[in-house]
Short mmCIF file of C-alpha atoms and ligand atoms in Angstrom, two decimals:
data_model
loop_
_atom_site.label_atom_id
_atom_site.label_comp_id
_atom_site.label_asym_id
_atom_site.label_seq_id
_atom_site.Cartn_x
_atom_site.Cartn_y
_atom_site.Cartn_z
CA UNK A 1 143.65 90.94 91.21
CA UNK A 2 147.42 91.74 91.60
CA UNK A 3 147.11 92.95 95.15
CA UNK A 4 150.53 94.02 96.46
CA UNK A 5 151.74 91.03 98.64
CA UNK A 6 152.16 92.12 102.60
CA UNK A 7 155.80 91.69 103.47
CA UNK A 8 156.25 89.51 106.46
CA UNK A 9 159.29 89.49 108.57
CA UNK A 10 160.96 86.22 109.77
CA UNK A 11 159.90 87.10 113.44
CA UNK A 12 156.10 87.59 112.41
CA UNK A 13 155.98 83.84 111.15
CA UNK A 14 158.11 82.36 113.52
CA UNK A 15 156.21 79.22 114.94
CA UNK A 16 157.62 79.26 118.44
CA UNK A 17 157.05 82.92 118.81
CA UNK A 18 154.39 82.07 121.48
CA UNK A 19 154.97 79.72 124.09
CA UNK A 20 151.45 78.46 124.12
CA UNK A 21 152.50 75.94 121.43
CA UNK A 22 153.31 73.28 123.84
CA UNK A 23 149.69 73.29 125.16
CA UNK A 24 148.50 73.21 121.76
CA UNK A 25 150.57 70.25 121.15
CA UNK A 26 148.41 68.39 123.78
CA UNK A 27 145.16 69.79 122.72
CA UNK A 28 145.50 69.15 118.89
CA UNK A 29 148.38 67.00 117.78
CA UNK A 30 148.22 63.24 117.08
CA UNK A 31 151.91 61.82 117.34
CA UNK A 32 152.84 58.85 115.64
CA UNK A 33 153.49 55.46 117.57
CA UNK A 34 152.44 57.33 120.91
CA UNK A 35 149.82 55.97 123.24
CA UNK A 36 148.65 59.40 124.03
CA UNK A 37 146.82 58.54 127.24
CA UNK A 38 149.63 57.54 129.21
CA UNK A 39 152.72 58.67 127.30
CA UNK A 40 154.90 61.44 128.84
CA UNK A 41 154.78 64.86 127.24
CA UNK A 42 156.81 64.79 123.81
CA UNK A 43 160.24 66.44 124.37
CA UNK A 44 160.06 70.26 122.87
CA UNK A 45 162.95 70.82 120.58
CA UNK A 46 163.52 74.33 119.56
CA UNK A 47 166.88 74.18 117.74
CA UNK A 48 169.35 71.79 116.18
CA UNK A 49 173.10 71.96 115.57
CA UNK A 50 175.44 69.20 114.56
CA UNK A 51 175.01 66.31 116.84
CA UNK A 52 172.72 68.11 119.23
CA UNK A 53 169.04 69.13 119.55
CA UNK A 54 168.20 71.92 122.05
CA UNK A 55 165.23 72.06 124.62
CA UNK A 56 163.64 75.47 125.32
CA UNK A 57 165.80 75.68 128.57
CA UNK A 58 168.74 75.58 126.67
CA UNK A 59 169.87 71.90 127.58
CA UNK A 60 170.82 69.65 124.65
CA UNK A 61 170.40 66.17 123.71
CA UNK A 62 172.77 64.28 121.75
CA UNK A 63 171.00 62.82 118.50
CA UNK A 64 172.11 59.06 119.00
CA UNK A 65 169.51 57.81 116.56
CA UNK A 66 170.02 60.30 113.65
CA UNK A 67 166.30 61.43 114.03
CA UNK A 68 164.73 58.04 112.96
CA UNK A 69 167.81 57.47 111.00
CA UNK A 70 167.56 60.17 108.26
CA UNK A 71 170.28 62.57 109.57
CA UNK A 72 173.89 62.04 108.39
CA UNK A 73 175.58 65.37 108.36
CA UNK A 74 174.32 66.64 111.72
CA UNK A 75 171.43 69.05 112.20
CA UNK A 76 171.13 72.55 110.34
CA UNK A 77 174.44 71.86 108.40
CA UNK A 78 175.41 75.52 106.82
CA UNK A 79 176.07 74.02 103.39
CA UNK A 80 172.83 72.29 103.14
CA UNK A 81 171.09 75.23 104.74
CA UNK A 82 172.67 77.60 102.01
CA UNK A 83 171.56 74.97 99.14
CA UNK A 84 167.94 75.09 100.54
CA UNK A 85 167.73 79.02 100.69
CA UNK A 86 169.17 79.32 97.26
CA UNK A 87 166.64 76.96 95.60
CA UNK A 88 163.83 78.62 97.54
CA UNK A 89 164.49 81.83 95.89
CA UNK A 90 164.46 80.35 92.44
CA UNK A 91 161.77 77.83 92.35
CA UNK A 92 159.78 76.07 95.28
CA UNK A 93 157.77 73.74 93.28
CA UNK A 94 156.30 72.83 90.04
CA UNK A 95 154.35 69.65 89.20
CA UNK A 96 156.38 66.98 87.54
CA UNK A 97 153.93 65.52 84.97
CA UNK A 98 154.91 67.33 81.61
CA UNK A 99 157.11 69.67 83.28
CA UNK A 100 160.79 69.53 84.66
CA UNK A 101 163.71 71.34 86.41
CA UNK A 102 167.51 71.29 86.79
CA UNK A 103 167.56 69.97 90.43
CA UNK A 104 165.68 66.84 89.49
CA UNK A 105 167.88 66.42 86.48
CA UNK A 106 171.15 66.93 88.23
CA UNK A 107 170.24 64.82 91.21
CA UNK A 108 169.43 61.95 88.83
CA UNK A 109 172.77 62.17 87.02
CA UNK A 110 174.68 62.41 90.60
CA UNK A 111 172.70 59.50 91.70
CA UNK A 112 173.25 57.30 88.73
CA UNK A 113 177.16 57.83 89.13
CA UNK A 114 177.11 56.46 92.43
CA UNK A 115 174.46 53.57 92.29
CA UNK A 116 175.24 50.05 91.78
CA UNK A 117 175.85 49.50 88.12
CA UNK A 118 172.78 49.24 85.96
CA UNK A 119 170.36 51.49 87.97
CA UNK A 120 169.96 54.25 85.40
CA UNK A 121 166.57 55.46 85.91
CA UNK A 122 165.12 57.68 88.62
CA UNK A 123 161.57 57.91 89.93
CA UNK A 124 160.84 60.39 92.50
CA UNK A 125 158.17 59.85 95.26
CA UNK A 126 157.53 61.26 98.66
CA UNK A 127 159.10 58.95 101.46
CA UNK A 128 160.62 55.26 102.14
CA UNK A 129 157.07 53.77 102.05
CA UNK A 130 156.20 55.35 98.59
CA UNK A 131 159.75 54.60 97.09
CA UNK A 132 158.50 50.78 98.32
CA UNK A 133 155.27 51.19 96.77
CA UNK A 134 156.59 52.46 93.47
CA UNK A 135 159.08 49.39 93.36
CA UNK A 136 156.28 47.10 93.77
CA UNK A 137 153.88 48.62 91.36
CA UNK A 138 156.68 48.99 88.77
CA UNK A 139 157.64 45.09 89.06
CA UNK A 140 153.95 44.10 88.71
CA UNK A 141 153.34 46.23 85.57
CA UNK A 142 156.93 45.36 84.05
CA UNK A 143 155.81 41.72 83.73
CA UNK A 144 152.23 42.79 82.65
CA UNK A 145 153.47 45.03 79.90
CA UNK A 146 155.37 42.00 78.54
CA UNK A 147 152.38 39.81 78.87
CA UNK A 148 153.56 37.84 81.55
CA UNK A 149 150.64 38.55 83.99
CA UNK A 150 151.09 35.23 85.90
CA UNK A 151 154.17 36.80 87.69
CA UNK A 152 152.01 38.76 90.17
CA UNK A 153 153.44 37.17 93.50
CA UNK A 154 155.99 38.86 95.79
CA UNK A 155 158.57 37.31 98.07
CA UNK A 156 159.41 39.12 101.40
CA UNK A 157 161.59 38.02 104.29
CA UNK A 158 160.55 37.63 107.90
CA UNK A 159 161.26 40.34 110.40
CA UNK A 160 161.05 42.87 107.30
CA UNK A 161 159.75 46.37 107.62
CA UNK A 162 159.11 48.34 104.37
CA UNK A 163 156.95 51.14 105.78
CA UNK A 164 153.32 52.13 107.14
CA UNK A 165 151.24 52.65 103.82
CA UNK A 166 149.05 49.62 102.87
CA UNK A 167 151.29 48.12 100.22
CA UNK A 168 154.54 48.72 102.33
CA UNK A 169 152.77 47.19 105.38
CA UNK A 170 151.52 43.86 103.06
CA UNK A 171 155.11 43.61 102.37
CA UNK A 172 156.35 43.91 105.85
CA UNK A 173 156.21 41.22 108.46
CA UNK A 174 153.17 40.74 110.52
CA UNK A 175 153.78 42.63 113.74
CA UNK A 176 151.75 44.95 116.12
CA UNK A 177 152.39 47.59 113.70
CA UNK A 178 150.31 45.72 111.10
CA UNK A 179 147.94 43.94 113.24
CA UNK A 180 144.75 46.12 113.05
CA UNK A 181 144.83 46.63 109.25
CA UNK A 182 145.07 42.76 108.34
CA UNK A 183 141.92 42.94 106.23
CA UNK A 184 143.54 45.55 104.15
CA UNK A 185 146.78 43.59 103.03
CA UNK A 186 147.52 41.77 100.12
CA UNK A 187 149.16 38.19 100.72
CA UNK A 188 152.73 37.60 99.98
CA UNK A 189 155.10 34.73 100.34
CA UNK A 190 157.42 34.71 103.26
CA UNK A 191 160.95 33.41 103.40
CA UNK A 192 163.44 33.06 106.14
CA UNK A 193 165.90 35.87 107.12
CA UNK A 194 169.21 35.35 108.22
CA UNK A 195 168.76 36.22 111.86
CA UNK A 196 171.94 34.53 113.08
CA UNK A 197 171.21 34.93 116.94
CA UNK A 198 168.11 33.10 116.60
CA UNK A 199 168.89 31.09 113.53
CA UNK A 200 165.86 29.81 111.51
CA UNK A 201 167.39 26.68 110.82
CA UNK A 202 168.49 26.35 114.51
CA UNK A 203 172.09 25.87 113.36
CA UNK A 204 175.39 26.55 115.33
CA UNK A 205 177.12 29.69 113.68
CA UNK A 206 180.05 27.44 113.18
CA UNK A 207 178.08 24.90 110.94
CA UNK A 208 176.36 27.70 108.94
CA UNK A 209 176.21 27.39 105.23
CA UNK A 210 173.53 30.13 104.82
CA UNK A 211 171.10 27.25 104.93
CA UNK A 212 168.34 29.81 105.81
CA UNK A 213 168.18 30.68 101.89
CA UNK A 214 166.60 27.22 101.52
CA UNK A 215 163.12 28.66 102.32
CA UNK A 216 163.41 31.29 99.35
CA UNK A 217 164.85 28.56 97.12
CA UNK A 218 161.85 26.36 97.83
CA UNK A 219 159.18 29.12 97.36
CA UNK A 220 160.82 30.27 94.04
CA UNK A 221 160.92 26.50 92.89
CA UNK A 222 157.37 25.67 94.03
CA UNK A 223 156.06 29.03 92.37
CA UNK A 224 158.24 29.03 89.26
CA UNK A 225 157.22 31.65 86.75
CA UNK A 226 154.56 33.23 89.15
CA UNK A 227 156.93 35.33 91.07
CA UNK A 228 157.11 39.26 90.02
CA UNK A 229 159.80 39.95 92.69
CA UNK A 230 161.75 39.29 96.03
CA UNK A 231 161.89 42.34 98.20
CA UNK A 232 164.72 42.57 100.69
CA UNK A 233 166.51 45.06 103.03
CA UNK A 234 169.99 44.41 102.07
CA UNK A 235 172.50 43.54 104.91
CA UNK A 236 170.44 45.09 107.75
CA UNK A 237 166.94 44.72 108.86
CA UNK A 238 166.50 47.57 111.10
CA UNK A 239 162.96 47.88 112.38
CA UNK A 240 162.78 44.03 112.45
CA UNK A 241 165.55 44.34 115.27
CA UNK A 242 168.74 45.42 113.90
CA UNK A 243 169.22 42.25 112.19
CA UNK A 244 172.67 42.25 110.46
CA UNK A 245 173.13 39.77 107.73
CA UNK A 246 176.16 37.50 106.42
CA UNK A 247 177.01 38.98 102.95
CA UNK A 248 176.53 35.32 101.23
CA UNK A 249 172.79 35.54 102.11
CA UNK A 250 172.69 38.57 100.01
CA UNK A 251 174.69 37.03 97.18
CA UNK A 252 172.34 34.07 97.48
CA UNK A 253 169.49 36.04 96.86
CA UNK A 254 170.55 37.91 93.68
CA UNK A 255 171.96 34.25 92.43
CA UNK A 256 168.22 32.71 93.09
CA UNK A 257 166.36 35.68 91.51
CA UNK A 258 168.74 35.28 88.56
CA UNK A 259 168.07 31.71 88.38
CA UNK A 260 164.62 31.84 88.53
CA UNK A 261 164.31 34.95 86.18
CA UNK A 262 162.51 36.96 88.66
CA UNK A 263 163.17 40.88 90.00
CA UNK A 264 165.44 41.45 92.87
CA UNK A 265 164.36 44.93 94.71
CA UNK A 266 166.67 46.18 97.22
CA UNK A 267 164.93 48.29 100.00
CA UNK A 268 167.96 50.63 100.82
CA UNK A 269 165.79 53.31 102.42
CA UNK A 270 167.71 53.06 105.50
CA UNK A 271 170.98 51.67 104.42
CA UNK A 272 171.61 53.80 101.53
CA UNK A 273 174.31 56.77 101.57
CA UNK A 274 176.90 55.13 103.60
CA UNK A 275 175.05 53.81 106.91
CA UNK A 276 176.63 50.51 106.56
CA UNK A 277 180.25 51.61 105.67
CA UNK A 278 179.57 51.40 101.65
CA UNK A 279 177.44 53.85 99.67
CA UNK A 280 174.75 51.35 99.37
CA UNK A 281 174.60 47.93 101.20
CA UNK A 282 174.27 46.06 98.15
CA UNK A 283 178.01 46.63 97.71
CA UNK A 284 178.93 44.40 100.63
CA UNK A 285 177.84 41.50 98.47
CA UNK A 286 179.08 43.18 95.06
CA UNK A 287 175.50 42.68 93.64
CA UNK A 288 173.16 45.03 91.73
CA UNK A 289 169.57 44.60 92.22
CA UNK A 290 166.80 45.24 89.53
CA UNK A 291 165.05 48.12 91.46
CA UNK A 292 166.40 50.02 94.52
CA UNK A 293 164.20 52.16 97.12
CA UNK A 294 165.97 55.13 98.71
CA UNK A 295 164.88 57.82 101.20
CA UNK A 296 166.01 58.98 104.63
CA UNK A 297 169.51 60.13 104.19
CA UNK A 298 168.75 60.81 100.59
CA UNK A 299 168.18 64.46 101.38
CA UNK A 300 170.60 64.39 104.47
CA UNK A 301 167.80 64.12 106.58
CA UNK A 302 166.21 67.67 105.54
CA UNK A 303 163.08 66.78 103.37
CA UNK A 304 160.69 64.05 102.68
CA UNK A 305 161.74 62.34 99.45
CA UNK A 306 161.70 59.07 97.91
CA UNK A 307 163.51 57.36 94.90
CA UNK A 308 162.89 54.28 93.21
CA UNK A 309 165.92 53.60 90.69
CA UNK A 310 165.31 50.96 88.08
CA UNK A 311 167.26 49.17 85.23
CA UNK A 312 167.06 50.54 81.67
CA UNK A 313 165.40 47.15 80.90
CA UNK A 314 162.60 47.80 83.35
CA UNK A 315 162.27 51.23 82.11
CA UNK A 316 162.23 49.96 78.34
CA UNK A 317 159.33 47.73 79.29
CA UNK A 318 157.02 51.10 79.83
CA UNK A 319 158.17 52.53 76.49
CA UNK A 320 155.07 52.34 74.06
CA UNK A 321 152.75 53.92 71.99
CA UNK A 322 150.12 52.09 73.84
CA UNK A 323 149.00 54.43 76.76
CA UNK A 324 147.76 51.39 78.80
CA UNK A 325 151.76 50.62 79.25
CA UNK A 326 152.26 53.97 81.10
CA UNK A 327 153.18 54.07 84.74
CA UNK A 328 150.27 55.88 86.24
CA UNK A 329 151.79 56.81 89.47
CA UNK A 330 152.47 60.19 90.69
CA UNK A 331 152.43 62.67 93.83
CA UNK A 332 151.62 66.34 94.00
CA UNK A 333 155.25 66.77 95.44
CA UNK A 334 157.05 64.46 93.04
CA UNK A 335 160.61 65.95 92.42
CA UNK A 336 160.17 68.86 94.58
CA UNK A 337 162.95 71.09 93.72
CA UNK A 338 163.82 71.89 97.34
CA UNK A 339 164.16 68.36 98.23
CA UNK A 340 166.42 67.82 95.03
CA UNK A 341 168.35 70.77 96.02
CA UNK A 342 169.31 69.59 99.60
CA UNK A 343 169.95 65.92 98.20
CA UNK A 344 172.56 67.19 95.95
CA UNK A 345 174.03 69.15 98.60
CA UNK A 346 173.82 66.26 100.79
CA UNK A 347 175.80 63.91 98.31
CA UNK A 348 178.53 66.77 97.67
CA UNK A 349 179.12 66.71 101.51
CA UNK A 350 179.22 62.88 101.71
CA UNK A 351 181.97 63.23 98.72
CA UNK A 352 183.80 66.24 100.14
CA UNK A 353 183.81 65.19 103.72
CA UNK A 354 184.83 61.70 102.96
CA UNK A 355 182.01 60.41 105.00
CA UNK A 356 182.23 56.82 104.22
CA UNK A 357 185.72 56.63 105.77
CA UNK A 358 184.33 58.26 108.69
CA UNK A 359 181.72 55.47 109.00
CA UNK A 360 184.27 52.75 108.45
CA UNK A 361 186.26 54.44 111.54
CA UNK A 362 183.15 54.61 113.51
CA UNK A 363 182.56 50.70 112.88
CA UNK A 364 186.30 50.11 114.30
CA UNK A 365 185.56 52.06 117.26
CA UNK A 366 182.44 50.26 118.10
CA UNK A 367 184.67 46.92 117.56
CA UNK A 368 187.01 48.04 120.06
CA UNK A 369 184.32 48.06 122.71
CA UNK A 370 182.63 45.24 121.59
CA UNK A 371 184.11 42.48 123.95
CA UNK A 372 182.96 44.95 127.16
CA UNK A 373 179.68 45.37 125.86
CA UNK A 374 178.91 41.65 125.50
CA UNK A 375 179.81 41.17 129.09
CA UNK A 376 177.15 43.77 130.21
CA UNK A 377 173.98 42.29 132.36
CA UNK A 378 171.15 41.47 129.69
CA UNK A 379 173.30 41.89 126.61
CA UNK A 380 172.46 38.71 124.69
CA UNK A 381 174.16 39.89 121.26
CA UNK A 382 176.26 42.71 120.12
CA UNK A 383 175.84 43.43 116.24
CA UNK A 384 177.92 46.03 114.46
CA UNK A 385 177.72 47.13 110.88
CA UNK A 386 179.34 50.55 109.50
CA UNK A 387 177.63 53.24 111.78
CA UNK A 388 175.07 50.88 113.40
CA UNK A 389 175.69 49.11 117.05
CA UNK A 390 172.78 47.16 118.17
CA UNK A 391 172.58 45.33 121.53
CA UNK A 392 169.89 42.53 121.65
CA UNK A 393 168.83 42.78 125.29
CA UNK A 394 167.47 39.38 126.87
CA UNK A 395 166.34 38.60 130.38
CA UNK A 396 168.10 35.44 130.47
CA UNK A 397 171.35 35.16 128.50
CA UNK A 398 170.80 31.21 128.59
CA UNK A 399 167.40 30.89 127.14
CA UNK A 400 167.65 34.22 125.37
CA UNK A 401 164.04 35.19 126.34
CA UNK A 402 163.00 38.61 125.61
CA UNK A 403 159.65 40.33 125.86
CA UNK A 404 158.29 41.69 122.47
CA UNK A 405 158.15 45.13 121.16
CA UNK A 406 155.71 45.95 124.08
CA UNK A 407 158.18 45.14 126.70
CA UNK A 408 158.56 47.92 128.97
CA UNK A 409 162.29 47.83 128.65
CA UNK A 410 162.26 50.11 125.66
CA UNK A 411 160.34 53.27 127.06
CA UNK A 412 162.20 52.77 130.41
CA UNK A 413 165.65 52.76 128.66
CA UNK A 414 164.51 55.85 126.46
CA UNK A 415 163.71 57.82 129.51
CA UNK A 416 167.11 56.67 131.31
CA UNK A 417 168.95 57.78 128.46
CA UNK A 418 167.20 61.14 127.93
CA UNK A 419 167.65 62.02 131.56
CA UNK A 420 171.56 61.74 130.94
CA UNK A 421 170.82 63.99 127.67
CA UNK A 422 171.08 61.21 125.11
CA UNK A 423 168.42 60.44 122.44
CA UNK A 424 168.33 56.35 122.32
CA UNK A 425 165.13 54.90 121.55
CA UNK A 426 165.41 50.91 121.57
CA UNK A 427 163.33 48.94 119.37
CA UNK A 428 161.37 46.74 121.89
CA UNK A 429 164.26 44.72 123.37
CA UNK A 430 166.96 46.07 120.83
CA UNK A 431 169.07 49.02 122.22
CA UNK A 432 171.11 50.60 119.15
CA UNK A 433 173.24 53.53 118.34
CA UNK A 434 173.21 54.89 114.77
CA UNK A 435 174.39 58.53 115.16
CA UNK A 436 175.02 61.19 112.47
CA UNK A 437 178.36 60.47 110.62
CA UNK A 438 179.96 63.66 111.96
CA UNK A 439 179.96 62.18 115.55
CA UNK A 440 183.72 62.70 117.09
CA UNK A 441 185.37 59.88 118.56
CA UNK A 442 185.11 61.50 122.07
CA UNK A 443 181.32 61.78 121.65
CA UNK A 444 180.95 58.21 120.62
CA UNK A 445 183.05 56.89 123.49
CA UNK A 446 180.90 58.97 125.82
CA UNK A 447 177.76 57.33 124.35
CA UNK A 448 179.18 53.98 124.91
CA UNK A 449 180.19 54.96 128.44
CA UNK A 450 176.66 55.89 129.21
CA UNK A 451 175.16 52.69 127.81
CA UNK A 452 177.71 50.66 129.94
CA UNK A 453 176.81 52.75 133.13
CA UNK A 454 173.00 52.43 132.65
CA UNK A 455 173.23 48.95 131.94
CA UNK A 456 175.43 47.97 134.63
CA UNK A 457 172.90 49.25 137.21
CA UNK A 458 169.66 48.27 135.16
CA UNK A 459 166.93 46.23 136.66
CA UNK A 460 164.69 44.78 133.80
CA UNK A 461 161.28 46.56 134.54
CA UNK A 462 158.42 43.91 135.57
N1 PLP B 501 161.93 50.88 104.23
C1 PLP B 501 162.84 50.68 105.29
C2 PLP B 501 163.87 49.75 105.35
C3 PLP B 501 162.74 51.46 106.58
O1 PLP B 501 163.43 51.35 107.36
C4 PLP B 501 161.51 52.55 106.55
C5 PLP B 501 161.38 53.28 107.63
O2 PLP B 501 162.15 53.15 108.59
C6 PLP B 501 160.68 52.51 105.39
C7 PLP B 501 161.19 51.89 104.20
C8 PLP B 501 159.54 53.47 105.43
O3 PLP B 501 160.25 54.74 105.42
P1 PLP B 501 159.26 56.11 105.63
O4 PLP B 501 159.18 56.10 107.03
O5 PLP B 501 159.83 57.41 105.20
O6 PLP B 501 157.94 55.93 104.89
#
């Protein structure tokens, strides 16, 4: 029964103790978004510290995209490491239905303190996609619990990306990523997004009156009383091409949702926790959504966790003696204490290190280089918001012609930057720089020098 545990020293379970692991990678692993037949070997990384990832030979790579947009304080931060270690010694996990623990409650209280006003209830899940799934399910059941079952349609925007699970794919714009799964997806209404460089209303920016909101207004009017919610990525549609919005569009979405009595759902999986220069992107437009989805930087980029924050009004609609009004959604790892502990530490660092001011300074640095970047060959548009700089590359600046996601420009540029010790991984023809907030000015300038140098000598691959 209670056999004594074998003591294992750290060295014995060290995953990189054997150099065979790189062969096992090719033999046994299935990497995401990778055409295994032709892709180059994945880059082996054995260590991370601050801005840098280290290869086995000791050479380092500057992480210019925050490891898929999750890292904000740098890799292996001593403060977060200590929080993780402490929590692991106390409680690694316990199921969250019928049980609770202090890291979950403390994190909820800290989140409510910084979230836009009105968002007071915290529901935990596993990642960005599940945070979105939860929001959609909550919205639908919110109306159902109140006898308004006719409110069951959702409005999403063109160019949206909300994740790779089936519900999140349904919410996302049709793309190469969703094409094979079309038969699984549920139908949604789709409204224009404010993609100013390729204006959906074909207007000159000087004459813009946020006319692209008309398509959302038309849908809400035509489907009056039938819409459960409008889901948007506030201010920055990232995976859709780093599309940065005028804040008036976001204000307009909130006004239209109010006018039509429907829920506004903000997917701040990427934008949350300072990435756009505000704690949450909704603050740019001084609005509060009814539901908000969070993940990525929530844990400082350490562990997978999702949060769906809701208003008290939504929560109240689930309070009942009738069990059918319960929100039947939960994951094995809901509110994992380790993930909660690192999230608390990450939030503390954000405050302690005044990270938002750092992001605002980074935005100013990007602006100081904007005119030069705009003049580079193939640069059609330069977009900047907080700690995000995006260059939309086009074959022809006049016609704005560009290949889609599959254009070879992306992988070719990724390799060119890797050869220079830089991790930048364009989304199709959109090259972007989104570093952890701790990047120093010299490092940021150095990355921009490299981008200028590469593009100056670049030939668009045929
Ligand atoms: N929502 C947005 C806005 C995202 O950018 C992403 C991922 O990039 C997701 C949702 C999905 O998050 P995850 O990859 O953690 O499932």
